[in-house]
Each structure stands twice: as structure tokens, then as C-alpha cells.
C-alpha positions as CSV (number, residue, x, y, z in Angstrom):
1,D,8.1,-7.6,-2.8
2,P,9.8,-10.9,-3.3
3,G,13.1,-10.8,-5.2
4,E,15.3,-13.4,-6.6
5,Q,17.9,-13.7,-3.9
6,V,18.5,-17.4,-3.3
7,D,19.6,-16.9,0.3
8,L,16.3,-15.3,1.3
9,H,12.8,-16.7,1.8
10,Y,9.9,-14.3,1.4
11,Q,7.1,-15.2,3.8
12,P,3.7,-13.7,2.9
13,L,2.2,-12.0,5.9
14,F,-1.1,-10.5,4.8
15,R,-2.9,-8.7,1.9
16,Y,-3.9,-5.1,2.2
17,Q,-5.9,-2.8,0.0
18,S,-4.1,0.1,-1.6
19,V,-6.6,3.1,-1.8
20,L,-6.5,6.6,-3.1
21,A,-6.5,9.3,-0.4
22,L,-8.5,12.4,-1.4
23,A,-9.5,15.7,0.1
24,N,-13.1,15.5,1.3
25,Q,-14.1,18.2,-1.3
26,H,-12.2,16.6,-4.2
27,P,-14.4,15.8,-7.3
28,L,-13.3,12.2,-7.4
29,V,-15.0,11.6,-4.0
30,Q,-18.2,11.4,-6.0
31,Q,-17.0,8.3,-7.8
32,R,-17.4,4.8,-6.4
33,C,-13.9,3.8,-7.5
34,I,-10.9,5.4,-9.2
35,Q,-9.9,4.5,-12.8
36,P,-6.3,5.0,-14.0
37,A,-7.4,7.8,-16.4
38,D,-8.9,9.7,-13.5
39,L,-5.3,10.5,-12.3
40,R,-4.0,12.1,-15.5
41,E,-4.7,15.6,-14.2
42,E,-3.7,15.0,-10.6
43,T,-0.6,15.6,-8.5
44,L,0.4,12.2,-7.0
45,I,2.1,12.5,-3.6
46,H,4.3,9.5,-2.7
47,Y,7.2,8.3,-0.7
48,P,10.7,8.9,-2.1
49,V,11.3,5.4,-3.4
50,D,11.7,3.9,-6.9
51,R,8.4,3.9,-8.8
52,H,8.5,0.2,-9.3
53,R,8.1,-0.2,-5.6
54,L,4.9,1.9,-5.4
55,D,1.6,0.0,-5.9
56,I,-0.1,2.9,-7.6
57,F,2.4,2.8,-10.5
58,E,3.2,-0.9,-10.7
59,R,-0.2,-2.3,-10.2
60,F,-2.5,0.5,-11.5
61,L,-1.1,3.3,-13.7
62,T,1.9,1.9,-15.6
63,P,0.0,-1.2,-16.9
64,K,-2.5,1.2,-18.5
65,G,0.2,3.6,-19.8
66,I,-1.1,6.5,-17.6
67,E,1.0,9.2,-16.0
68,P,-0.2,11.7,-13.4
69,K,0.2,15.4,-14.3
70,A,2.8,15.8,-11.6
71,T,4.3,13.9,-8.6
72,R,5.5,15.2,-5.3
73,Q,7.5,13.3,-2.7
74,T,7.4,13.3,1.1
75,E,8.9,10.9,3.6
76,L,6.1,11.2,6.2
77,T,2.6,9.7,6.0
78,L,1.3,12.5,8.1
79,M,2.7,15.1,5.7
80,M,1.2,13.2,2.8
81,V,-2.2,13.2,4.5
82,Q,-2.0,16.9,5.3
83,L,-1.1,17.7,1.7
84,V,-4.0,15.6,0.5
85,A,-6.5,17.2,3.0
86,S,-5.5,20.7,1.9
87,G,-6.1,19.8,-1.8
88,R,-2.5,19.8,-3.0
89,G,-2.7,16.3,-4.4
90,V,-3.8,12.7,-4.0
91,A,-1.9,9.8,-2.5
92,C,-2.0,6.0,-2.6
93,L,-1.5,4.2,0.7
94,P,-2.6,1.0,2.5
95,S,-6.1,1.4,3.8
96,W,-5.0,0.4,7.3
97,A,-2.4,3.3,7.3
98,L,-5.2,5.8,6.5
99,Q,-7.8,4.5,8.9
100,P,-7.1,7.0,11.7
101,Y,-7.4,9.9,9.3
102,L,-10.7,8.5,7.9
103,D,-12.0,8.0,11.4
104,S,-11.3,11.7,12.2
105,G,-12.9,12.8,9.0
106,L,-9.8,14.5,7.7
107,I,-9.8,12.8,4.3
108,S,-11.8,10.4,2.1
109,T,-10.6,7.3,0.2
110,R,-11.7,5.4,-2.8
111,P,-10.5,2.0,-4.1
112,L,-8.3,1.7,-7.2
113,G,-10.4,0.1,-9.9
114,E,-13.5,-2.1,-9.7
115,E,-11.7,-5.0,-7.9
116,G,-9.3,-2.8,-5.9
117,V,-5.6,-3.3,-5.7
118,W,-4.6,-5.9,-3.1
119,P,-0.8,-6.4,-2.7
120,T,0.7,-8.9,-0.3
121,L,3.1,-7.7,2.4
122,Y,6.1,-10.1,2.8
123,A,8.8,-10.6,5.4
124,A,12.3,-11.4,4.0
125,I,14.2,-14.0,6.1
126,R,17.5,-15.7,5.7
127,R,16.8,-19.2,4.5
128,E,19.1,-20.7,7.2
129,Q,16.9,-19.1,9.9
130,L,13.5,-19.9,8.4
131,D,12.8,-23.0,10.6
132,S,14.3,-21.7,13.8
133,P,11.9,-21.5,16.8
134,F,12.6,-17.8,17.3
135,M,11.7,-17.0,13.7
136,Q,8.5,-19.0,13.9
137,D,7.6,-17.3,17.2
138,F,8.3,-13.9,15.6
139,F,6.0,-14.7,12.6
140,Q,3.2,-15.9,14.9
141,Q,3.4,-12.8,17.1
142,A,3.7,-10.4,14.1
143,L,0.6,-12.0,12.4
144,D,-1.4,-12.0,15.6
145,S,-0.6,-8.3,16.2
146,C,-1.2,-7.3,12.6
147,F,-4.6,-9.0,12.5
148,R,-5.6,-7.5,15.9
149,H,-4.6,-3.9,15.1
150,L,-4.6,-3.3,11.3
151,P,-8.2,-2.9,10.0
152,G,-9.1,-4.3,6.6
153,I,-6.1,-6.7,6.1
154,Q,-6.8,-10.2,4.8
155,P,-4.8,-13.5,5.0
156,A,-2.1,-13.9,2.4
157,V,-2.8,-16.2,-0.5
158,V,0.1,-18.8,-0.3
159,K,1.2,-20.0,-3.7
160,E,2.7,-23.5,-3.8
């Protein structure tokens, strides 16, 4: 997420939906969407990073004052998905990262809230390199590749 470093420019790349990954037999699969209070009795599996960097906390649970019953950390998405599929917890990840596991029927997902949680992914660039041709080419190739290969992403909303 954008910081306040004056020597960096944060270029919005795209928006993605953060969704809750659930075991196929989990009771929350019966719901159309997940509400913060639904996670009070859950073990939330997440990457080992500060909570303020995790969408599930920053944009969904913390604003409502909700804490999950427990948390568990793992560094690998595949391990997270295996733990979820085996009923050992739930996890919040970008929908595009979970698509292969959804396609194989390993897990289910539900949106967070009625409107969903839609963060923007940014690239951080040194300001002095922002207008360089190689950086502009990189952006174009990265965006073309992302929109070609990552299902469910949307164009970033650029704020003036």
C-alpha cells in the first residue's frame, strides 16, 4: 500500500477482490457473503506479516472491532489452501490466487461483506525513474500480463 516516502511514486496496477477461502463442507459456505462477526469463532490462517498489511484485518475485521478466535501463520499459499481444505481454518486471499484451487474443487470462497473488499495493488517506483522509457514499458507489459492471466481483476481507480 502507498506510504509517505517522498522519493517513491506508487503506481496503481489493478484492483482485486479479497475473498474468504473455506473448506467445501464449512457451514459458512451456505452464506452468500461473509460478515465480520462470522469470523469470531474461526481460526484465521494468514501470511507472517504485520496485521495492518492484511486486507482481512485492515479492511474488514478491525474496523468492526472483531477478532478471530485464533490465528495461524504460514508462508506458502499452497499450505494455506491445504489447511483450509482440511478444515483447520479459513484464509483471506486475492480471488485470482485461489482460482486454480476453486477450479479443481478443492475449496470454496465467499466475498467479504455485501460489497466485497476490493484493494488496489500498487508498484513502488523511484520518482527519478518514473518517466523513463524502460519503466513505462515495464508497466505496460506488467498490466498486459496481469489482465491476460489473472481472473477477476479490475482496472485501478486513479485518484487525482
